PDB file of C-alpha atoms in Angstrom:
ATOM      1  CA  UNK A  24       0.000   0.000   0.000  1.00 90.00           C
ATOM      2  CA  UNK A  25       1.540   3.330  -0.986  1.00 89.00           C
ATOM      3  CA  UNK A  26       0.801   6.696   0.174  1.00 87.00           C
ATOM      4  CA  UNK A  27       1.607   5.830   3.613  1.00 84.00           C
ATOM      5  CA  UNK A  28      -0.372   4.783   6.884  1.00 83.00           C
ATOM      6  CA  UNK A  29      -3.382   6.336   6.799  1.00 84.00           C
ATOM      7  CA  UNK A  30      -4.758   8.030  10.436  1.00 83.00           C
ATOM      8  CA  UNK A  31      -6.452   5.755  12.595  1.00 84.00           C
ATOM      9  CA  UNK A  32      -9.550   5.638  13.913  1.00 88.00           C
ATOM     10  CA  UNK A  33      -9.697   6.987  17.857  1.00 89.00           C
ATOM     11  CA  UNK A  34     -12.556   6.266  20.072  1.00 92.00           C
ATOM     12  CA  UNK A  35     -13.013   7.794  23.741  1.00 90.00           C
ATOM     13  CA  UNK A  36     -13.606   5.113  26.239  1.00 91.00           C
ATOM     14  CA  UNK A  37     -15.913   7.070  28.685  1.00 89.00           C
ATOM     15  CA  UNK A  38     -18.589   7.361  25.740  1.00 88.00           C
ATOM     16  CA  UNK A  39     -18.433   3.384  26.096  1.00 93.00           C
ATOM     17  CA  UNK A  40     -18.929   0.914  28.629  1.00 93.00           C
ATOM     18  CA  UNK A  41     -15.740  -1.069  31.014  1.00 94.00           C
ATOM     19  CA  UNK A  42     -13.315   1.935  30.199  1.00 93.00           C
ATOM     20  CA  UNK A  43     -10.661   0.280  32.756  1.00 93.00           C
ATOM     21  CA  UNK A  44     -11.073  -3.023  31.416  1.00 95.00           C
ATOM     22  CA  UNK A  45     -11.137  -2.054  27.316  1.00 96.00           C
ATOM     23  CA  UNK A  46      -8.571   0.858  28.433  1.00 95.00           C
ATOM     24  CA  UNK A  47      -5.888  -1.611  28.952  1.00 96.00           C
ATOM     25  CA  UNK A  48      -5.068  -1.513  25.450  1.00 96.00           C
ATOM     26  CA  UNK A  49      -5.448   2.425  24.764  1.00 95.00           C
ATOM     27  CA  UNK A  50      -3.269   5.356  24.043  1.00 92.00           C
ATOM     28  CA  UNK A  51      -2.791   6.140  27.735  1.00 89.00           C
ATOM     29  CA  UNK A  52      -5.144   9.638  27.573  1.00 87.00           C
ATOM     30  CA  UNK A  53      -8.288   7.900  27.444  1.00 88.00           C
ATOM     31  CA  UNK A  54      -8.427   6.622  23.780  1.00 91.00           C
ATOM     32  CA  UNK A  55      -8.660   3.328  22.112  1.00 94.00           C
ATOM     33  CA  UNK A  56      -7.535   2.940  18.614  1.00 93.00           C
ATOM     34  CA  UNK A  57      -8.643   0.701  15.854  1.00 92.00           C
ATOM     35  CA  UNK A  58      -5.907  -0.083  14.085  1.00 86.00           C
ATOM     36  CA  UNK A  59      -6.931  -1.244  10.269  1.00 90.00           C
ATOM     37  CA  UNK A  60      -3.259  -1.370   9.104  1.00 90.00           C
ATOM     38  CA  UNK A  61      -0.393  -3.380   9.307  1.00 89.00           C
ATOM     39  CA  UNK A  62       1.973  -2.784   6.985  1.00 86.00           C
ATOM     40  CA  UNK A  63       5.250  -4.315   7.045  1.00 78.00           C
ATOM     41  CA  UNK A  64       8.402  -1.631   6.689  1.00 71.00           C
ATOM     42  CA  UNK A  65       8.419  -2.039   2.771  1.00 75.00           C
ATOM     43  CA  UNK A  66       4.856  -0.986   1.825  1.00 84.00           C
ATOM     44  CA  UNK A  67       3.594  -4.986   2.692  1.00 91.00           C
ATOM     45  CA  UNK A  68      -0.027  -4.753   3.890  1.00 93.00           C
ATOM     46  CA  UNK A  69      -1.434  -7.556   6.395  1.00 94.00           C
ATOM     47  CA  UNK A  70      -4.696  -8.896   6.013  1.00 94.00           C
ATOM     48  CA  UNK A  71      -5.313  -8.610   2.429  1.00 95.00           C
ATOM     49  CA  UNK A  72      -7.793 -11.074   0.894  1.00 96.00           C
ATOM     50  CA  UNK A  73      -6.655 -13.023  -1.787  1.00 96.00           C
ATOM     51  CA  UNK A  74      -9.112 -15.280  -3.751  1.00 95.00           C
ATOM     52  CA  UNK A  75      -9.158 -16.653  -7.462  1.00 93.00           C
ATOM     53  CA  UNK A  76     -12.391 -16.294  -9.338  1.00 89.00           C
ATOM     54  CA  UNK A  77     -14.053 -18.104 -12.591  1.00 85.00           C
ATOM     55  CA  UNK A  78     -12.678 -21.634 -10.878  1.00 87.00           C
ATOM     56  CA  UNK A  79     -14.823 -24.572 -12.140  1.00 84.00           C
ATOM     57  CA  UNK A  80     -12.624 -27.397 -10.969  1.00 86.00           C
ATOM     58  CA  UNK A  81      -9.665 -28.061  -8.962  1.00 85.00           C
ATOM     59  CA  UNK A  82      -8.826 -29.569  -5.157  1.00 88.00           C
ATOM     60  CA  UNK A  83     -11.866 -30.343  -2.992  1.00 86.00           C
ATOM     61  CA  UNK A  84     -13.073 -27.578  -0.984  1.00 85.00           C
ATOM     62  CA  UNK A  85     -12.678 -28.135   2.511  1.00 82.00           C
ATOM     63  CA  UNK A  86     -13.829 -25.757   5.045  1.00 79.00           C
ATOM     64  CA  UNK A  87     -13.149 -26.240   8.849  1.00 81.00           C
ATOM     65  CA  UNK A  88     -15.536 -24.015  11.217  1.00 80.00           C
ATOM     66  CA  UNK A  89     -14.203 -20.615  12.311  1.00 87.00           C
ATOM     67  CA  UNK A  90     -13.849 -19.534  16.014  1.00 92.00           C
ATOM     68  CA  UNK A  91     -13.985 -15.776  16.489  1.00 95.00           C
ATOM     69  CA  UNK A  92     -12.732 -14.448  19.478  1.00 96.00           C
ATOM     70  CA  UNK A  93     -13.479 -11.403  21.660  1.00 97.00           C
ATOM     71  CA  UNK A  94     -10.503 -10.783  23.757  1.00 96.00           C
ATOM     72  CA  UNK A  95      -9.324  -7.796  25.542  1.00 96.00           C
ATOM     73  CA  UNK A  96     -12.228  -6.365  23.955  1.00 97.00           C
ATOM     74  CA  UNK A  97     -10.710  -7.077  20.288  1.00 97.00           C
ATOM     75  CA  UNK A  98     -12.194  -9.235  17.679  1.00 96.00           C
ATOM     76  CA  UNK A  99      -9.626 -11.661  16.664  1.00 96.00           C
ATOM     77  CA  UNK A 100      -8.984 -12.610  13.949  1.00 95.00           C
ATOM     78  CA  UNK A 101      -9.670  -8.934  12.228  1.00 95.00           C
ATOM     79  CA  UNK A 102     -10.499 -10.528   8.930  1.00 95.00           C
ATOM     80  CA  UNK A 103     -11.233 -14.069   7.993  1.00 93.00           C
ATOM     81  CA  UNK A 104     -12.252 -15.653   5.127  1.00 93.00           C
ATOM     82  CA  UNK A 105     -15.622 -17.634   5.081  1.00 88.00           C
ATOM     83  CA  UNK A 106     -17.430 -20.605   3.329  1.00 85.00           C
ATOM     84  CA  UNK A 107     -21.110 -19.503   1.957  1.00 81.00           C
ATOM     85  CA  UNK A 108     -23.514 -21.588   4.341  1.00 81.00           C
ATOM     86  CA  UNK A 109     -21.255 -22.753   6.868  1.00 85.00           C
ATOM     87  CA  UNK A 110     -21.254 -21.863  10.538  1.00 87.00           C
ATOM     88  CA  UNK A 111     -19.015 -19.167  12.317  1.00 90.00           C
ATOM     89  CA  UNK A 112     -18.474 -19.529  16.430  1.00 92.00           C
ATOM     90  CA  UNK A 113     -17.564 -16.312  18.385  1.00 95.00           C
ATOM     91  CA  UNK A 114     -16.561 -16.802  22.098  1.00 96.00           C
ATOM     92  CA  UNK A 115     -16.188 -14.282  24.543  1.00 97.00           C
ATOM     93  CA  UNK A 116     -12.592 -14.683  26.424  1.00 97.00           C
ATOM     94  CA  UNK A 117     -13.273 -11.215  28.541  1.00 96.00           C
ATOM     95  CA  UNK A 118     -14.884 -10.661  31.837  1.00 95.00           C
ATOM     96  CA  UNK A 119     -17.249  -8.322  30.439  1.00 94.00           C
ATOM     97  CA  UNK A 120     -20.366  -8.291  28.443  1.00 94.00           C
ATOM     98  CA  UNK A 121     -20.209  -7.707  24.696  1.00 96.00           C
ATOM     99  CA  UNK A 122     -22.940  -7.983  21.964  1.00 95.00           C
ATOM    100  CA  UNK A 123     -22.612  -9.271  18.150  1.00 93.00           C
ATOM    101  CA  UNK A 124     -24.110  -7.355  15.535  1.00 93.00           C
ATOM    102  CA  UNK A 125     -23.492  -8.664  12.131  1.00 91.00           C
ATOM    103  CA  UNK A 126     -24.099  -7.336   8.795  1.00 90.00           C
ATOM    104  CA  UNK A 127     -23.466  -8.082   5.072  1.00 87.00           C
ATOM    105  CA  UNK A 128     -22.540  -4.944   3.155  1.00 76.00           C
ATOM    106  CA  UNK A 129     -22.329  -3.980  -0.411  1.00 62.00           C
ATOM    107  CA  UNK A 130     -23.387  -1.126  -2.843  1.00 63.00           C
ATOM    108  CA  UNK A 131     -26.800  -1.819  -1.789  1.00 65.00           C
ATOM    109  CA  UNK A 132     -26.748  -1.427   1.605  1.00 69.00           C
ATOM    110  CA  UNK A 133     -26.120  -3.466   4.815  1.00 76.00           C
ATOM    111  CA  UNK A 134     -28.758  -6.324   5.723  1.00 82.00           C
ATOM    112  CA  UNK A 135     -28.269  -7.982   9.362  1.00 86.00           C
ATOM    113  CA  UNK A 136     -27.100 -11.210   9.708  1.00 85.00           C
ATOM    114  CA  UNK A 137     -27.633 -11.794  13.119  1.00 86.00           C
ATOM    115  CA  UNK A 138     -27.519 -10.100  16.301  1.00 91.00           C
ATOM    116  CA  UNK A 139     -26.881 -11.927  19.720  1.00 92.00           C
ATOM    117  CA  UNK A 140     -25.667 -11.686  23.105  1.00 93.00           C
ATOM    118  CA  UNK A 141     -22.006 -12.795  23.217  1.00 94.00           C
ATOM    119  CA  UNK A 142     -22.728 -14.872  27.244  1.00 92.00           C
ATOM    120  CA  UNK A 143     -18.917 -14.108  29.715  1.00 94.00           C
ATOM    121  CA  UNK A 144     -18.283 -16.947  31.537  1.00 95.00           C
ATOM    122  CA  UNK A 145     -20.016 -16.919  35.057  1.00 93.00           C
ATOM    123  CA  UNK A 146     -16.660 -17.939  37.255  1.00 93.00           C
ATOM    124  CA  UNK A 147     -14.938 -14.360  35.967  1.00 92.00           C
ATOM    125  CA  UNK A 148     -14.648 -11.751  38.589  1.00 87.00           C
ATOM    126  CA  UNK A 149     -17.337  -9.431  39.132  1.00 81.00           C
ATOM    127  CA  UNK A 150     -14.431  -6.294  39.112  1.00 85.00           C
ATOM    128  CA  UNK A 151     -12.127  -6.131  37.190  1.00 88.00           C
ATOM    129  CA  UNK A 152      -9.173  -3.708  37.200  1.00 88.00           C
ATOM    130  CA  UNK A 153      -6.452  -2.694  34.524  1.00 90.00           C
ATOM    131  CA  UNK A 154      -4.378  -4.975  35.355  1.00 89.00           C
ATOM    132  CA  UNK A 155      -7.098  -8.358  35.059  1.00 85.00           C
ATOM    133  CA  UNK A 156      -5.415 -10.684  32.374  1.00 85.00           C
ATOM    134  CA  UNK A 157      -7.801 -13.237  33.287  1.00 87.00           C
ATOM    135  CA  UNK A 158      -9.116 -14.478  30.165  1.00 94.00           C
ATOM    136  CA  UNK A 159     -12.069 -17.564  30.353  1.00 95.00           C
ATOM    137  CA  UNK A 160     -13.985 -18.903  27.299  1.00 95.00           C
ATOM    138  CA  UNK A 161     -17.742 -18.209  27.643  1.00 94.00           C
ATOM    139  CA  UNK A 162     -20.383 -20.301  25.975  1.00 93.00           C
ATOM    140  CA  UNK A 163     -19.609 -20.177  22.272  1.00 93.00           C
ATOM    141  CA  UNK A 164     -22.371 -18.356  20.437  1.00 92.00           C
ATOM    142  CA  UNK A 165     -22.629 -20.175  16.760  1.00 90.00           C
ATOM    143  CA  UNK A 166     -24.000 -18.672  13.547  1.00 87.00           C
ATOM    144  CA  UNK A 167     -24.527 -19.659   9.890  1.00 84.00           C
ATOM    145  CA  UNK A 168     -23.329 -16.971   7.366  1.00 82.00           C
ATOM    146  CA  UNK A 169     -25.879 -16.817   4.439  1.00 81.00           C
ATOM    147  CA  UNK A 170     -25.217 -14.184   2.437  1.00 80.00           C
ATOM    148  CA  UNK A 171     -27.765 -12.662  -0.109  1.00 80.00           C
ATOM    149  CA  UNK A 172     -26.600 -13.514  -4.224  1.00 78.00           C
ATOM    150  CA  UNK A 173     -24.122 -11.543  -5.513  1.00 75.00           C
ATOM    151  CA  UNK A 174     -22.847 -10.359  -2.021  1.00 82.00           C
ATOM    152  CA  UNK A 175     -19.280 -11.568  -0.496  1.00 86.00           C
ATOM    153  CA  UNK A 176     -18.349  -8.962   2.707  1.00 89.00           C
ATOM    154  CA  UNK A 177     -19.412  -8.950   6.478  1.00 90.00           C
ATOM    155  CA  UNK A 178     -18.663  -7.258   9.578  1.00 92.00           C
ATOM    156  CA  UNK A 179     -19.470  -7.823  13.064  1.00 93.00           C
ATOM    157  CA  UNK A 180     -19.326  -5.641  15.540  1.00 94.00           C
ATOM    158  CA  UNK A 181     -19.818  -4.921  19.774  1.00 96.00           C
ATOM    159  CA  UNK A 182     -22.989  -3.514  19.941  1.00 94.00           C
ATOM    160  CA  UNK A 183     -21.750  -2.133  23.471  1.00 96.00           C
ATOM    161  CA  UNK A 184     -18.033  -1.601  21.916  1.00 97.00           C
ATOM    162  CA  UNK A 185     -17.775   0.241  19.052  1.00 94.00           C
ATOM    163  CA  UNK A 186     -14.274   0.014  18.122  1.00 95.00           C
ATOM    164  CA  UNK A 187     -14.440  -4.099  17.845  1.00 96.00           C
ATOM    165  CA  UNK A 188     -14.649  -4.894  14.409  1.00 95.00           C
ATOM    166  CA  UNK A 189     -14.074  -8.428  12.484  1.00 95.00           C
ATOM    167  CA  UNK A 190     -14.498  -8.473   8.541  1.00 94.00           C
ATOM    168  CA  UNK A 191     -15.327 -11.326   7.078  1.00 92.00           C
ATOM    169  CA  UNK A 192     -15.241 -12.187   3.147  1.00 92.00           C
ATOM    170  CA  UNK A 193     -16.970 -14.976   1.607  1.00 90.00           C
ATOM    171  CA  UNK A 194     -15.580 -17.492  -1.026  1.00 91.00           C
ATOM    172  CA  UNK A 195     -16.850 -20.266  -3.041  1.00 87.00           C
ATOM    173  CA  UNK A 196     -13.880 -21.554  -3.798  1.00 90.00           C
ATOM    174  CA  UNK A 197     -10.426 -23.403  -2.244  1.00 91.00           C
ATOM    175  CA  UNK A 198      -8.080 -20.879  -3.771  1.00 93.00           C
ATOM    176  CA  UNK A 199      -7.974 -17.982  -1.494  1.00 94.00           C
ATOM    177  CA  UNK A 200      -5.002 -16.780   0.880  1.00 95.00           C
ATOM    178  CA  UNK A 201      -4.637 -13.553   3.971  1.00 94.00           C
ATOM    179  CA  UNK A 202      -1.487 -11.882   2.718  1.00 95.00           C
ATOM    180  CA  UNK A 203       1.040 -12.680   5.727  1.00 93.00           C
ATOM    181  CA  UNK A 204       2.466 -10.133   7.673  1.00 91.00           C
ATOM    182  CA  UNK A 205       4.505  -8.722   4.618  1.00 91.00           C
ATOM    183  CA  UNK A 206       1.671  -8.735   2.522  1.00 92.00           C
ATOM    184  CA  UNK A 207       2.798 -11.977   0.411  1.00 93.00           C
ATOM    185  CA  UNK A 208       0.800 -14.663  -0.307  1.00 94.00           C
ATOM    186  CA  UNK A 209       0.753 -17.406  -2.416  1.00 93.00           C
ATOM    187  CA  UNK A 210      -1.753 -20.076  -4.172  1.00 93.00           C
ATOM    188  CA  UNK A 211      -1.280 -23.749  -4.992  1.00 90.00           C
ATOM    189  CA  UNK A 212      -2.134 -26.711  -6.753  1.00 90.00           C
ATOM    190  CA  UNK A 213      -4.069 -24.501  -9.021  1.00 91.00           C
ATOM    191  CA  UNK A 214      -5.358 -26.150 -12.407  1.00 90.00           C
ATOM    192  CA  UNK A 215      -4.172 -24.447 -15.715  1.00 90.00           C
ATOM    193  CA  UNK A 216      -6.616 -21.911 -17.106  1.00 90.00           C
ATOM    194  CA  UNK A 217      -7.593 -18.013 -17.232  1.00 91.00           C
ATOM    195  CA  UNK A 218      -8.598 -16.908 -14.010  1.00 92.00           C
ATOM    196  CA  UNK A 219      -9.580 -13.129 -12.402  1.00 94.00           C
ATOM    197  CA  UNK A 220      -7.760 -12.869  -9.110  1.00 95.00           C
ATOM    198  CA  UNK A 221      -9.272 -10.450  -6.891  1.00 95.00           C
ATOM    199  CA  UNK A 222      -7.621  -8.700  -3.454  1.00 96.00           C
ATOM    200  CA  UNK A 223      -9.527  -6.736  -1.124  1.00 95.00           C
ATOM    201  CA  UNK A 224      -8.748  -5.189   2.374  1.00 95.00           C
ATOM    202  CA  UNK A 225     -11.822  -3.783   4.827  1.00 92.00           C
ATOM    203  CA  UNK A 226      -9.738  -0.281   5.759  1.00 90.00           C
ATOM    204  CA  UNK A 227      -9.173   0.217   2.006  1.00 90.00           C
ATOM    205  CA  UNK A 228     -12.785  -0.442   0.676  1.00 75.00           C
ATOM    206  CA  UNK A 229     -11.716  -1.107  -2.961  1.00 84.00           C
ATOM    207  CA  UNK A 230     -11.394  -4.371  -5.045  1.00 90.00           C
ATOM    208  CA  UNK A 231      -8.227  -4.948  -7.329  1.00 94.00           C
ATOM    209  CA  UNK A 232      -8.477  -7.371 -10.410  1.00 94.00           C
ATOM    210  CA  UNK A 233      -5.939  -9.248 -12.906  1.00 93.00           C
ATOM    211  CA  UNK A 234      -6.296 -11.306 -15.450  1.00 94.00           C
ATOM    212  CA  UNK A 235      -4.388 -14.467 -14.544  1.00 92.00           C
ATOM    213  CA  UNK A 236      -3.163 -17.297 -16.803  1.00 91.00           C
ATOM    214  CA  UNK A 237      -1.880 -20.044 -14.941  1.00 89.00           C
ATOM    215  CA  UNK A 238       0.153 -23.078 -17.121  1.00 88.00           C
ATOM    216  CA  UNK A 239       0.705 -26.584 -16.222  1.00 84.00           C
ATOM    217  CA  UNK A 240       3.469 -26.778 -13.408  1.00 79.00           C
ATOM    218  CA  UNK A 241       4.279 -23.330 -13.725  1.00 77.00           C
ATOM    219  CA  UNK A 242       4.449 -20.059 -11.683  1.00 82.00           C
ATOM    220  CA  UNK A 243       3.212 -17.078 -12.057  1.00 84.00           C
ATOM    221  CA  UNK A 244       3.990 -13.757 -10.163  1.00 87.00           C
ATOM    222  CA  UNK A 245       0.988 -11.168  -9.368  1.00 90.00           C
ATOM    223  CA  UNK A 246       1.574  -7.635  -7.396  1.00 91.00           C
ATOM    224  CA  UNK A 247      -1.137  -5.423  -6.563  1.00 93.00           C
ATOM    225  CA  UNK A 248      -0.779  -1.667  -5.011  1.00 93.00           C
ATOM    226  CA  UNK A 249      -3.578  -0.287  -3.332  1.00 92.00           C
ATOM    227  CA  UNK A 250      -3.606   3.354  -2.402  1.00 91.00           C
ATOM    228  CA  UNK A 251      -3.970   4.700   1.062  1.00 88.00           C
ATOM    229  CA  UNK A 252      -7.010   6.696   2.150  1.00 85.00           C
ATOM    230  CA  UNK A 253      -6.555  10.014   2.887  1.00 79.00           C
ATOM    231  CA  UNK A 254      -8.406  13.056   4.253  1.00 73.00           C
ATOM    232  CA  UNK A 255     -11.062  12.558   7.181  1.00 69.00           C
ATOM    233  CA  UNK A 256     -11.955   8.458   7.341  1.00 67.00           C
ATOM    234  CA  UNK A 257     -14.563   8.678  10.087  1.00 70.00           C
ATOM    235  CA  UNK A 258     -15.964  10.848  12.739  1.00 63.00           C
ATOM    236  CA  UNK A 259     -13.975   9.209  15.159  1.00 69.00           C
ATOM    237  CA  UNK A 260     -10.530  10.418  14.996  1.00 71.00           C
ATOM    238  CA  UNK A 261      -8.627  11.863  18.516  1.00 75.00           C
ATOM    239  CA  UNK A 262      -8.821  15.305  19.574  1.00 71.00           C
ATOM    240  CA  UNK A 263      -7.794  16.359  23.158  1.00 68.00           C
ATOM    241  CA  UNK A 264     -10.355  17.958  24.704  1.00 63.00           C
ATOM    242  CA  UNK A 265     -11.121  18.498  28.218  1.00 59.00           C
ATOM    243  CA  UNK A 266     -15.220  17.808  28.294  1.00 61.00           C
ATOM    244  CA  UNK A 267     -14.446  14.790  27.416  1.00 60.00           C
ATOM    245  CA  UNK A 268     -11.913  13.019  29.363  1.00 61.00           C
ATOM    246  CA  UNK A 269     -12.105  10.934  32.039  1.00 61.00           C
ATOM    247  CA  UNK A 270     -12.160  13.644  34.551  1.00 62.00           C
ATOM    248  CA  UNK A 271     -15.530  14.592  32.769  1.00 62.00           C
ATOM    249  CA  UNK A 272     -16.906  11.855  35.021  1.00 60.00           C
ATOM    250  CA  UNK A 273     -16.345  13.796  38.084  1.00 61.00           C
ATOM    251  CA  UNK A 274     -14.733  10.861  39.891  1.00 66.00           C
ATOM    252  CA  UNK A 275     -11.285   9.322  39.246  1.00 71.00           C
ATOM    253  CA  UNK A 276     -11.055   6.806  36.588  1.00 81.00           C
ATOM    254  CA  UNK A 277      -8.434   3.995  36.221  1.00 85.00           C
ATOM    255  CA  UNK A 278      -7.958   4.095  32.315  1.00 90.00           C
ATOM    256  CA  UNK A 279      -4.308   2.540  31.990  1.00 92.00           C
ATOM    257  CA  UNK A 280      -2.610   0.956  29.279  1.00 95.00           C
ATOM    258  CA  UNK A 281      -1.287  -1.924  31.047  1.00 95.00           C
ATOM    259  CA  UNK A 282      -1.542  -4.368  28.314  1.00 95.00           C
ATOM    260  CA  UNK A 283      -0.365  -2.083  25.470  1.00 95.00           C
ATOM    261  CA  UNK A 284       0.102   1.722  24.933  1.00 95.00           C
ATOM    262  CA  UNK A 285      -1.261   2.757  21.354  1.00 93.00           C
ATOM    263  CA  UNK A 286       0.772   5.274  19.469  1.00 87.00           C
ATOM    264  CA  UNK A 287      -1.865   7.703  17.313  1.00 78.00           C
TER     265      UNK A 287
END
């Protein structure tokens, strides 16, 4: 991705429920960030879906069941890649409530996919402070992703946490890939034939397409650049101000970073 890192997006914990708890990742003035980017130090972006298109034959497709976490009040993974149909589970590791609120997006608008509870295990503390690690699986909430015709992306979100986000993108196909952590990736044991190969990343918004021709036993080399965002990405972007720090409470809150201190 060129163009460099684009600004985050900052929330202020006091607008949002367990502050002390959620602010244990945080920028240490009261902020959380969402951090859509990782980009290794030579332009490699993280998290980039990679998936072939026009396939009509090839390696069975063979889809194992996804587990979506919620820990530390993140959504992990940030983006996964899905099977049409086939069921996603979402646990909650924290001791504190959250709520999923799923939706499939495109051009058309959002339709919901679900919209459930997310249960915390009963044997977690009732307090918790910024320094609680303690992390115990709740009962698993499970869904089936349907997605209407024609549409491929989903997010899910906290309903009480706004800044937890997952993306998900649906395939119909065995050929897809995450770019790793320098934004490579690579497909195999793909049959010879003209292809489209697609890559798409949730910050960015954007699809980028190729024509692909791939020959018997050979190798082919594909790069794509995306652009970076710029300007104003969201009302939610960190601004210092006074009426709205934790002091705005009018009692003394414990927002630390004791897990990890976010750089803006």
């Amino acid at each position: 991705m060129t163009g460099g890192k684009p600004t985050p997006k900052g929330y202020n914990l006091i607008t949002f429920p367990d502050p002390v708890y959620c602010g244990r990742i945080s920028t240490g003035t009261g902020w959380r960030i969402l951090d859509e980017f990782s980009m290794a130090s030579r332009q490699g972006l993280k998290d980039v879906v990679v998936v072939l298109t026009d396939v009509t034959k090839g390696k069975p497709f063979k889809f194992e069941p996804l587990t979506i976490e919620a820990r530390d009040c993140r959504f992990l993974p940030f983006v996964t890649v899905v099977k049409d149909g086939s069921e996603v589970a979402v646990m909650n590791m924290d001791p504190v409530m959250h709520d999923i609120q799923a939706y499939e997006t495109s051009q058309l608008g959002p339709r919901v996919l679900f919209n459930t509870p997310l249960p915390m295990n009963p044997h977690h503390k009732r307090f918790v402070s910024a320094e609680s690690h303690e992390h115990l699986a709740g009962e698993p909430v499970t869904e089936v992703i349907h997605m209407t015709k024609g549409r491929r992306i989903f997010l899910m979100q906290c309903g009480f946490h706004a800044y937890m986000e997952s993306w998900g993108f649906a395939v119909d196909n065995p050929y897809f890939a995450l770019t790793g952590d320098d934004g490579t990736f690579s497909l195999t044991d793909v049959p010879p034939g003209d292809y489209t190969l697609m890559v798409w990343h949730p910050g960015v918004g954007t699809m980028l397409q190729r024509k692909v021709t791939v020959t018997e036993k050979g190798l082919s080399n594909v790069d794509f650049d995306f652009k970076a965002p710029q300007g104003r990405r969201s009302v939610h972007e960190i601004e210092q101000n006074p009426h709205y720090g934790p002091e705005s409470l009018g009692k003394v809150v414990d927002i630390r970073p004791t897990l990890q201190r976010q750089v803006p």
